[in-house]
GROMACS .gro file of C-alpha atoms in nm:
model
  381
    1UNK     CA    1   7.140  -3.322  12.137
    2UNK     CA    2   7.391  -3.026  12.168
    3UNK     CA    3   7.425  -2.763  11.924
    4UNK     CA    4   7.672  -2.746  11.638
    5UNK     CA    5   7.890  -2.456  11.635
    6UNK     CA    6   7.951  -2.267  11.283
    7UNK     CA    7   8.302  -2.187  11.358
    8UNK     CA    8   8.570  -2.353  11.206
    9UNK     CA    9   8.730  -2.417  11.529
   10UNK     CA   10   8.462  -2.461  11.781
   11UNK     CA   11   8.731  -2.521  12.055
   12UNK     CA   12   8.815  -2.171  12.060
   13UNK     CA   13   8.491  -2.065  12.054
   14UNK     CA   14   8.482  -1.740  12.325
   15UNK     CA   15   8.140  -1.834  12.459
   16UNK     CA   16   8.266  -2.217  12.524
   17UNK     CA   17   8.602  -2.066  12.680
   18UNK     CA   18   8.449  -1.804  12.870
   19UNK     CA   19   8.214  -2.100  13.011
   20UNK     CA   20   8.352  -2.162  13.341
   21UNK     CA   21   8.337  -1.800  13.411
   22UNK     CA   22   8.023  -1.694  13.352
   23UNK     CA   23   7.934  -2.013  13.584
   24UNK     CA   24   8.114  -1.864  13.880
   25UNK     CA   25   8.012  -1.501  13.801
   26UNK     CA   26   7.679  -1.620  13.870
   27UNK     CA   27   7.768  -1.842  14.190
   28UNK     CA   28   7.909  -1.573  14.364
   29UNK     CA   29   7.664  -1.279  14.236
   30UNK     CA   30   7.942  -1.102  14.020
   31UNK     CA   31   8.197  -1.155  14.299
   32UNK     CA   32   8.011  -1.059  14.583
   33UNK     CA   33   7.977  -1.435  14.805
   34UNK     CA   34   8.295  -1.365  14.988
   35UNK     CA   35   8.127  -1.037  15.103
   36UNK     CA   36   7.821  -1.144  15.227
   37UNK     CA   37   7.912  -1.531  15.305
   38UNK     CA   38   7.990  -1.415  15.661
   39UNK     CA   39   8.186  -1.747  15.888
   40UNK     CA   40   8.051  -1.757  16.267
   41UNK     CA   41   7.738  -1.631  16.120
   42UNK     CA   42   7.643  -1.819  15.828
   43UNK     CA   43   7.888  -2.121  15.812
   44UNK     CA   44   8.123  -2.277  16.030
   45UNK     CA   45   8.499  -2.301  15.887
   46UNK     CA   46   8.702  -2.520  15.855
   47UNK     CA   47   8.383  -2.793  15.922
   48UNK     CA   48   8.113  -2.678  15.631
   49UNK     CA   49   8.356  -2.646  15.387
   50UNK     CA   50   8.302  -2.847  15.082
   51UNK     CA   51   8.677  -2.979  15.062
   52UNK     CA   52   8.791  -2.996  15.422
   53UNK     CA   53   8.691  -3.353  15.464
   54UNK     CA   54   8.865  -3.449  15.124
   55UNK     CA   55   9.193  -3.236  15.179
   56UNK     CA   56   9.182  -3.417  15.557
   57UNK     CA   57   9.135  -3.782  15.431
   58UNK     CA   58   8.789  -3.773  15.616
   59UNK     CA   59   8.540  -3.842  15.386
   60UNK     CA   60   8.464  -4.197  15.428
   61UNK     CA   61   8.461  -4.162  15.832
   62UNK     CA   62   8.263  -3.888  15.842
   63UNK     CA   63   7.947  -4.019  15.596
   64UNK     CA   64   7.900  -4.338  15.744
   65UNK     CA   65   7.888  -4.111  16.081
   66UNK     CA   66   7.619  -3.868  15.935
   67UNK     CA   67   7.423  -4.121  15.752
   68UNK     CA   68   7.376  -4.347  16.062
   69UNK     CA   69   7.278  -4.049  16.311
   70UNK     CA   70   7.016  -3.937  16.050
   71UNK     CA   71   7.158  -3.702  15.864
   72UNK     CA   72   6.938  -3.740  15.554
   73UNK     CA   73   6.660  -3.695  15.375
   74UNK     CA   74   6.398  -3.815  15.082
   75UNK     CA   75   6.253  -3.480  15.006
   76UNK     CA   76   6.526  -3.385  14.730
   77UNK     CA   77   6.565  -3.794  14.587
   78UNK     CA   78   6.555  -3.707  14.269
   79UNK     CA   79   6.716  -3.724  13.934
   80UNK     CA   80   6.714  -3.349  13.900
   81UNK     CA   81   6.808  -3.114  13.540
   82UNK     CA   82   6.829  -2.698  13.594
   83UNK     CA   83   6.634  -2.470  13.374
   84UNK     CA   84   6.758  -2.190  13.566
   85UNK     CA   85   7.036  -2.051  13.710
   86UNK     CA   86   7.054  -1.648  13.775
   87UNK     CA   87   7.279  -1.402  13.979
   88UNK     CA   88   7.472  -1.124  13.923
   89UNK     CA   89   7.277  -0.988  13.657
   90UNK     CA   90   7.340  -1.296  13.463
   91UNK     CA   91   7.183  -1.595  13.370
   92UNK     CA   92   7.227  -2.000  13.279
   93UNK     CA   93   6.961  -2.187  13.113
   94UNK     CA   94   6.959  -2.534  12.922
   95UNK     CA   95   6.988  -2.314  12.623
   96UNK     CA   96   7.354  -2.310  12.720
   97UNK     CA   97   7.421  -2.551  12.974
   98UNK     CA   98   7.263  -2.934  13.040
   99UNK     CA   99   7.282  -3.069  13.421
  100UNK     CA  100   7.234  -3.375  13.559
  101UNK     CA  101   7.181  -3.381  13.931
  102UNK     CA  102   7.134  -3.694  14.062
  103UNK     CA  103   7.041  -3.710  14.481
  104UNK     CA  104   6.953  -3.990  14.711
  105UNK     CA  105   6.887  -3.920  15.098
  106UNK     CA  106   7.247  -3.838  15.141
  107UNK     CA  107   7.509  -3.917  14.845
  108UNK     CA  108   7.491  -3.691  14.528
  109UNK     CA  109   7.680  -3.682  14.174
  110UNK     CA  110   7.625  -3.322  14.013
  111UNK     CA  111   7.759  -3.346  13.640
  112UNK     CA  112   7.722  -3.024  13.404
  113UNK     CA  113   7.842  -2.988  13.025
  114UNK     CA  114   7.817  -2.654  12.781
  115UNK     CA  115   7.604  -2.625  12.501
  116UNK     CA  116   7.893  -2.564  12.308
  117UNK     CA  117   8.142  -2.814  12.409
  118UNK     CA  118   8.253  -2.987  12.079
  119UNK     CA  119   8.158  -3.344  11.998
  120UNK     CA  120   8.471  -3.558  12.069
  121UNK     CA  121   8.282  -3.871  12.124
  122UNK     CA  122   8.411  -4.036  11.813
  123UNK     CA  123   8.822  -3.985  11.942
  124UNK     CA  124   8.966  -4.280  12.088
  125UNK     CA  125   9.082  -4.055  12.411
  126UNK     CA  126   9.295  -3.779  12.517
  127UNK     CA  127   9.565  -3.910  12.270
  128UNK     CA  128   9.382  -3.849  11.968
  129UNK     CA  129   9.289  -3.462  12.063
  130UNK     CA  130   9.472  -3.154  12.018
  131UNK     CA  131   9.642  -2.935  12.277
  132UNK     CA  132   9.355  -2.677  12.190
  133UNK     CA  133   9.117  -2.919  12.210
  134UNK     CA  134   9.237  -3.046  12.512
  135UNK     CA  135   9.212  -2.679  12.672
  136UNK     CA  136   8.826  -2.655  12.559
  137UNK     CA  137   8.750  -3.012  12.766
  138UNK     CA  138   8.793  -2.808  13.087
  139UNK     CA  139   8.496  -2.623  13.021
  140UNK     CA  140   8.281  -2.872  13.190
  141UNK     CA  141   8.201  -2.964  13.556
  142UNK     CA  142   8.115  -3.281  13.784
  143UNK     CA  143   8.136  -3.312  14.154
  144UNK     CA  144   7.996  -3.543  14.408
  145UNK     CA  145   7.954  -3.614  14.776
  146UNK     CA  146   7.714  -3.570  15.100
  147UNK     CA  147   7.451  -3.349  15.109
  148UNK     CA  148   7.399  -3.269  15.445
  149UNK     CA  149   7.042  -3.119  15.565
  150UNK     CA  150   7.000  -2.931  15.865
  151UNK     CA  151   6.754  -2.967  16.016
  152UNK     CA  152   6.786  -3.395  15.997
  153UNK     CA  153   6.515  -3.493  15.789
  154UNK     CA  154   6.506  -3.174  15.656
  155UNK     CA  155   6.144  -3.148  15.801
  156UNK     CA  156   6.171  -2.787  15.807
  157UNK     CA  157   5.973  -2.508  15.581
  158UNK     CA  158   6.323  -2.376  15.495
  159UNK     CA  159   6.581  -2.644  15.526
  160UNK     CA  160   6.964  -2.584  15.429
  161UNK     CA  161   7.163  -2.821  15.223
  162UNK     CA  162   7.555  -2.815  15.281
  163UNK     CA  163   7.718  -3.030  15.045
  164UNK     CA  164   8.070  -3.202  15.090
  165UNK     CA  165   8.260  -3.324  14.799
  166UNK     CA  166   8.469  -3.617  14.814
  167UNK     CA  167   8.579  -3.548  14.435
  168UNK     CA  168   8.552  -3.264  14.252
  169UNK     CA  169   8.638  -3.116  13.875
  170UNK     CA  170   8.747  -2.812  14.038
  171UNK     CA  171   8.970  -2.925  14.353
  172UNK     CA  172   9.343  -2.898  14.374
  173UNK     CA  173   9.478  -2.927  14.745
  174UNK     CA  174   9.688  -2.595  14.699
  175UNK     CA  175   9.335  -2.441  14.597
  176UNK     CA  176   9.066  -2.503  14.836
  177UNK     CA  177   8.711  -2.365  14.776
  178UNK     CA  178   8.685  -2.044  15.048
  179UNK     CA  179   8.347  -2.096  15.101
  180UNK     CA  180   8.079  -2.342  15.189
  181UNK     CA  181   7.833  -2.513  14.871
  182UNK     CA  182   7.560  -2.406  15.126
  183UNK     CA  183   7.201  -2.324  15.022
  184UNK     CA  184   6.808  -2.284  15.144
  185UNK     CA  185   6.560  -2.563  14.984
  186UNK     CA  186   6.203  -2.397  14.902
  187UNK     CA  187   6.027  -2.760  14.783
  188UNK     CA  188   5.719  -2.747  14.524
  189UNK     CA  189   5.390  -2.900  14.709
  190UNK     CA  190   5.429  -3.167  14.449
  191UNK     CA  191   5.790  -3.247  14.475
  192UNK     CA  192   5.849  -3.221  14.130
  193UNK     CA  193   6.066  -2.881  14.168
  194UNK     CA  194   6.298  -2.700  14.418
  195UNK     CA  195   6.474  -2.381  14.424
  196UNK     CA  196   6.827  -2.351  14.548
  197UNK     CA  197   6.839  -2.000  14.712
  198UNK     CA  198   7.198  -1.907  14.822
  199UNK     CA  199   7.246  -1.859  15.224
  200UNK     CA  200   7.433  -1.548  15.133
  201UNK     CA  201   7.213  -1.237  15.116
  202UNK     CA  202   7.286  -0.892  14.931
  203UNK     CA  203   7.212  -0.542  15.021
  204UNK     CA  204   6.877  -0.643  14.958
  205UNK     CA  205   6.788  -0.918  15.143
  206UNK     CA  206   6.810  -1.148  14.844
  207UNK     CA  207   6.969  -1.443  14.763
  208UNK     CA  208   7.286  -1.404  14.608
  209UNK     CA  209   7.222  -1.654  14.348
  210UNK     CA  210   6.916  -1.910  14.264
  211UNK     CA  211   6.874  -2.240  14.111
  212UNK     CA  212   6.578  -2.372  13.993
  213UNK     CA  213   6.549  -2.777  14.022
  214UNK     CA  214   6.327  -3.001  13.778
  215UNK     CA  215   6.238  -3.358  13.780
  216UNK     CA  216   6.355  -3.534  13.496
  217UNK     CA  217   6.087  -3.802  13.307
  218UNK     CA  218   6.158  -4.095  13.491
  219UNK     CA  219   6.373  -3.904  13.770
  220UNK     CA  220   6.155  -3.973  14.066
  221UNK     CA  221   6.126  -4.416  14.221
  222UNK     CA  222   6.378  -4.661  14.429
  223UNK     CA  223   6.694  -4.515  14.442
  224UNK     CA  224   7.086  -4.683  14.511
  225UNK     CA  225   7.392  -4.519  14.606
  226UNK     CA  226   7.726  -4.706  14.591
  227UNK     CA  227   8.056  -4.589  14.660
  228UNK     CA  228   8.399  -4.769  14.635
  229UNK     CA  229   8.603  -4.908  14.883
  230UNK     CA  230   8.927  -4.762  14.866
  231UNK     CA  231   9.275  -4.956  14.899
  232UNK     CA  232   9.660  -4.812  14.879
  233UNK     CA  233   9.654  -4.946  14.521
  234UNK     CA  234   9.346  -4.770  14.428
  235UNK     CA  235   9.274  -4.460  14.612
  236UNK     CA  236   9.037  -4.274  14.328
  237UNK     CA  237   8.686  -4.191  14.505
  238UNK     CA  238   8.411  -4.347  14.298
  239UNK     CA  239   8.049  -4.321  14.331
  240UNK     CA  240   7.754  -4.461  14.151
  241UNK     CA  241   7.400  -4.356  14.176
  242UNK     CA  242   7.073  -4.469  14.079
  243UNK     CA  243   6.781  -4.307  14.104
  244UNK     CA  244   6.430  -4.399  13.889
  245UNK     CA  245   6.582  -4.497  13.522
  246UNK     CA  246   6.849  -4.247  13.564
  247UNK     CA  247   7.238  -4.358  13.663
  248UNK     CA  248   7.574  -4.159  13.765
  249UNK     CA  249   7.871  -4.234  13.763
  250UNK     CA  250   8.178  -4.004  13.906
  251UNK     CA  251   8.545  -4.125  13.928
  252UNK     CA  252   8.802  -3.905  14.100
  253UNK     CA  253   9.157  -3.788  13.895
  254UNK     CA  254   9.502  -3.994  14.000
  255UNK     CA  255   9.659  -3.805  14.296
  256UNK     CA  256   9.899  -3.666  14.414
  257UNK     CA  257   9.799  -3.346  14.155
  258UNK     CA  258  10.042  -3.168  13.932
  259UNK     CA  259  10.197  -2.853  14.068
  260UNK     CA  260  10.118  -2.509  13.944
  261UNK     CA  261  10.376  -2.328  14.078
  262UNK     CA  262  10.278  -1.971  14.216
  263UNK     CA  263   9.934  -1.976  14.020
  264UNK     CA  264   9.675  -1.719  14.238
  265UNK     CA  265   9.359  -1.886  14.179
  266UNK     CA  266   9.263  -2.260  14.089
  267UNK     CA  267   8.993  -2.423  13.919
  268UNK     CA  268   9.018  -2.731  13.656
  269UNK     CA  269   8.959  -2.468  13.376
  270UNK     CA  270   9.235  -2.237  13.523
  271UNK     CA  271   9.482  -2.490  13.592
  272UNK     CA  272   9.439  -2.661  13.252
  273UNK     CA  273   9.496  -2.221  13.067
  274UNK     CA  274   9.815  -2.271  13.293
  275UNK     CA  275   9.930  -2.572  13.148
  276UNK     CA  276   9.835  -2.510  12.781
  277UNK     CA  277   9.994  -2.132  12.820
  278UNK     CA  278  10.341  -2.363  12.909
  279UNK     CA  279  10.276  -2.646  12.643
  280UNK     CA  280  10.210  -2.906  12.913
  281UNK     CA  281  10.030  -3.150  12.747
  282UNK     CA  282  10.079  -3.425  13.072
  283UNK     CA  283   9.908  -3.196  13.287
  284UNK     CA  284   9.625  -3.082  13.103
  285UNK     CA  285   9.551  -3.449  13.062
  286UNK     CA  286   9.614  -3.529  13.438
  287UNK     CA  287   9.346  -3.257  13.557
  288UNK     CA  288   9.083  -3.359  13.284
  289UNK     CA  289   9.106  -3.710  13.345
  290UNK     CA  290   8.777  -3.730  13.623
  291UNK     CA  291   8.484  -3.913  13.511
  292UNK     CA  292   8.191  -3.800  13.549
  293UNK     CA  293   7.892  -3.979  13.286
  294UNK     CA  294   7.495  -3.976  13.302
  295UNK     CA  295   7.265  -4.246  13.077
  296UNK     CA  296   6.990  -4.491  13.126
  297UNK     CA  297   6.910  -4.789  13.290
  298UNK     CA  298   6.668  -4.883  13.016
  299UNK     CA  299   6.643  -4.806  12.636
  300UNK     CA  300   6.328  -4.729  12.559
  301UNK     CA  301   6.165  -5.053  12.532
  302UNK     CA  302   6.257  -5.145  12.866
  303UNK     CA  303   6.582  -5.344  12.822
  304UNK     CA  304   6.884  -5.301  13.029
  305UNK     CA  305   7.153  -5.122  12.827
  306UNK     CA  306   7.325  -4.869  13.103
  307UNK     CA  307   7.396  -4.711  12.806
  308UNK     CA  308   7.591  -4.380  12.869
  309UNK     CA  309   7.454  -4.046  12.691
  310UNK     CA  310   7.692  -3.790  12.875
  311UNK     CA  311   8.020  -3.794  12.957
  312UNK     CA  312   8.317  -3.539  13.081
  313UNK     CA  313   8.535  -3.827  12.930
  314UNK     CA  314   8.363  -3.763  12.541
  315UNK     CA  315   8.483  -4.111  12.422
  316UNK     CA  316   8.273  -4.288  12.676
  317UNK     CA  317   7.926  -4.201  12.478
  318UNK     CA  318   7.696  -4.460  12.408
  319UNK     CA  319   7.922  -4.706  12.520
  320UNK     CA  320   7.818  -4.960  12.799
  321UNK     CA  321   7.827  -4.886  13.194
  322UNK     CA  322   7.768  -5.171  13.354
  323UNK     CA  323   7.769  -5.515  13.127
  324UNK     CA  324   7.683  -5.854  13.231
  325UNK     CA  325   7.954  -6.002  13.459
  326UNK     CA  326   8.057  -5.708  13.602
  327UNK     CA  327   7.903  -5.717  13.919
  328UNK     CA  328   7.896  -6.015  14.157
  329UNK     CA  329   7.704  -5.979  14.520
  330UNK     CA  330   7.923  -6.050  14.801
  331UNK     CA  331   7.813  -6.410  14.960
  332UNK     CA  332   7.985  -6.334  15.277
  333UNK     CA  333   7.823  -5.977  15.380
  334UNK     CA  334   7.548  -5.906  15.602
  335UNK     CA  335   7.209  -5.781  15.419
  336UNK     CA  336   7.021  -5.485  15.549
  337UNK     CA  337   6.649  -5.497  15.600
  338UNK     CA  338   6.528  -5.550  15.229
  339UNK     CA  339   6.784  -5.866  15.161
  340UNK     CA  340   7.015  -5.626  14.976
  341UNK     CA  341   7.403  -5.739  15.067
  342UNK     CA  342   7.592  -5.444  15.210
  343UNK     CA  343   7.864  -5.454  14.952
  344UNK     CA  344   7.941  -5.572  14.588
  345UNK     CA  345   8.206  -5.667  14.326
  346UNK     CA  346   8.179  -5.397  13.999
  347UNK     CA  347   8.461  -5.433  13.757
  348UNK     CA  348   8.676  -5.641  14.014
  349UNK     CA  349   8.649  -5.400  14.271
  350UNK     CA  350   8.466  -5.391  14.631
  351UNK     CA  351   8.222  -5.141  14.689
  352UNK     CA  352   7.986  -5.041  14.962
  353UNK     CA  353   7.615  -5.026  14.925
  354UNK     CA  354   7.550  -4.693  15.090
  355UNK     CA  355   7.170  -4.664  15.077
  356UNK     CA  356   6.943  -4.872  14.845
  357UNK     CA  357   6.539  -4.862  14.880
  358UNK     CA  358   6.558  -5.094  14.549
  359UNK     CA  359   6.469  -5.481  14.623
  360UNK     CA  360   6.739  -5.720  14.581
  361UNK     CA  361   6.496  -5.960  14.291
  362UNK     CA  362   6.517  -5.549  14.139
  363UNK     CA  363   6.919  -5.521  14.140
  364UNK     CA  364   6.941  -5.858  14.000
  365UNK     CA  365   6.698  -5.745  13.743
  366UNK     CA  366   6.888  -5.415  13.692
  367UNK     CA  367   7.255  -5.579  13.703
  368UNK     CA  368   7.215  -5.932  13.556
  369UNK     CA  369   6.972  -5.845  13.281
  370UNK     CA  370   7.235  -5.604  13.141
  371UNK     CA  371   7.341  -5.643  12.765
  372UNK     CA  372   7.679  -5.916  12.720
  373UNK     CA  373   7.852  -5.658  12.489
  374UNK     CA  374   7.885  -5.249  12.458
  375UNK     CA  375   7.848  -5.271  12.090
  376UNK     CA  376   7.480  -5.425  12.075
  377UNK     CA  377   7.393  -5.080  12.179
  378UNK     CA  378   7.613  -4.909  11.903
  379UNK     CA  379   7.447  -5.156  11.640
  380UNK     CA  380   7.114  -5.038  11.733
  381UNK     CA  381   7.218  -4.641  11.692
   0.00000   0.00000   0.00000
């Protein structure tokens, strides 16, 4: 449950504002990554950087290219939350910030709120907020993609992750990120923990940042990864995950995005100040408007709800995911080794099933079982 804030104006709370940055203080050690992130030595540009693939129209290409050469791997499958996030001389813990990190062999969705964002979930959208309310929504972060591990297989006592974001809360084509979202895995014996250690070392040898990875209760079984087939009409990346009980869901903002003009730096939280500073309500809504929600597969008593908990789109809270009818198996696609079809029909759209170590008697289960309406969940809260 997130914290209430005693202000009388949470939205303008300085810690909630101030979010964004303390984030990327700690990313980049207190501004030292572009130092010590050295290209030729410890990244190849433009190829490991997480954007180029997006910005080139790559993405889908490129995936089905590294997946089926072997670029993947089940150590990090996970459904993951952060305890701890430190560089810089600062730190993040869930005292501040809740993550969801969701990872199959290859495909990820990465969705991260505040503490302190304000509960909007009972507004009817974007409509019903205020321009400073609008401004505190960018405080918030979700991003998904490939995570690439080198070496393949990642059967290596220090592997490296590079991950490559087909959609992302902080992208804007006139902004791309300068460096790679590159990092060294050290794996727990048990699996049930990683650390993220940045490739990047200081003066000291030591990493410029560090994450540390947990297994959420149910975060660890059969895992699916779909993503949408795009068409001219609908060209917004979307991905769904599912990993143990856990589910993800990230959909991309409309594009082409707004221009800022001669803005220096970018970043959704930056972009959204810019807008708000020129009382441009249409863009502020326009940058906020990517999707990125976490929940359930099952309530507690094992029925199928897909009942979202999290969600950078507030308003989407405990409403209903995935409800019966919304997905219909393709009769005319070929099936890979455990009967599963290779794509599907969710909410009248075609998508690809990327990887799936679920049974196809376990997706029916999963997708036909599912509650008829979204508010037999809200009865029951």
């Amino acid at each position: 449950a997130k914290k209430k804030n005693c202000g009388t104006e949470p939205e303008k709370d300085p810690e909630l504002l101030d979010w964004n940055a303390t984030q990327g203080h700690i990313l980049t050690g207190g501004g030292r990554l572009n130092k010590y992130f050295v290209e030729g030595r410890d990244y190849t540009a433009p190829d490991d950087l997480p954007h180029y693939l997006k910005s080139a129209g790559l993405t889908e290409k490129t995936y089905k290219s590294w997946k089926d050469h072997g670029w993947r791997t089940e150590s990090l499958v996970g459904a993951w939350r952060r305890p701890l996030f430190c560089g810089g001389w600062k730190e993040s813990t869930e005292a501040d910030t809740q993550v969801f990190n969701l990872q199959t062999p290859s495909l990820f969705i990465d969705i991260r709120f505040p503490i302190k964002r304000p509960d909007y979930s009972r507004h009817g959208g974007f409509y019903c907020l205020t321009i400073d309310q609008l401004r505190s929504l960018a405080r918030q972060h979700t991003f998904a993609g490939y995570t690439k591990i080198d070496p393949k297989g990642g059967n290596s006592n220090k592997p490296i992750a590079t991950r490559h974001h087909c959609l992302d809360w902080n992208y804007h084509p006139k902004f791309p990120r300068a460096r790679p979202n590159r990092w060294r895995v050290e794996l727990k014996k048990d699996g049930t923990s990683f650390k993220e250690f940045s490739v990047a070392h200081g003066d000291h040898k030591q990493a410029i940042y560090m994450e540390r990875w947990q297994l959420y209760p149910d975060g660890k079984g059969p895992y699916l990864a779909l993503r949408k087939c795009l068409t001219k009409k609908d060209d917004r990346e979307s991905l769904l995950i599912v990993v143990g009980n856990h589910f993800a869901f990230a959909r991309d903002r409309a594009h082409p995005l707004p221009s800022f003009g001669d803005l220096p730096a970018g970043g959704c939280a930056n972009l959204v100040d810019a807008a708000y500073k020129m009382g441009d309500r249409k863009k502020m809504e326009h940058m906020l408007d990517l999707e990125g929600s976490h929940g359930k597969v099952r309530d507690p008593s094992g029925r199928v709800t897909w009942q979202i908990s999290h969600s950078t789109l507030p308003w989407r809270q405990r409403e209903q995911l995935i409800k019966k009818g919304d997905v219909v198996w393709s009769s005319n696609s070929s099936v890979n080794m455990n009967g599963v079809p290779t794509h599907v029909s969710i909410f009248e759209s075609k998508w690809e099933v990327f990887e799936c170590s679920f049974t196809k008697s376990q997706l029916d289960e999963m997708f036909i079982s599912s509650c008829t309406k979204s508010d037999e969940i809200r009865s029951r809260l």
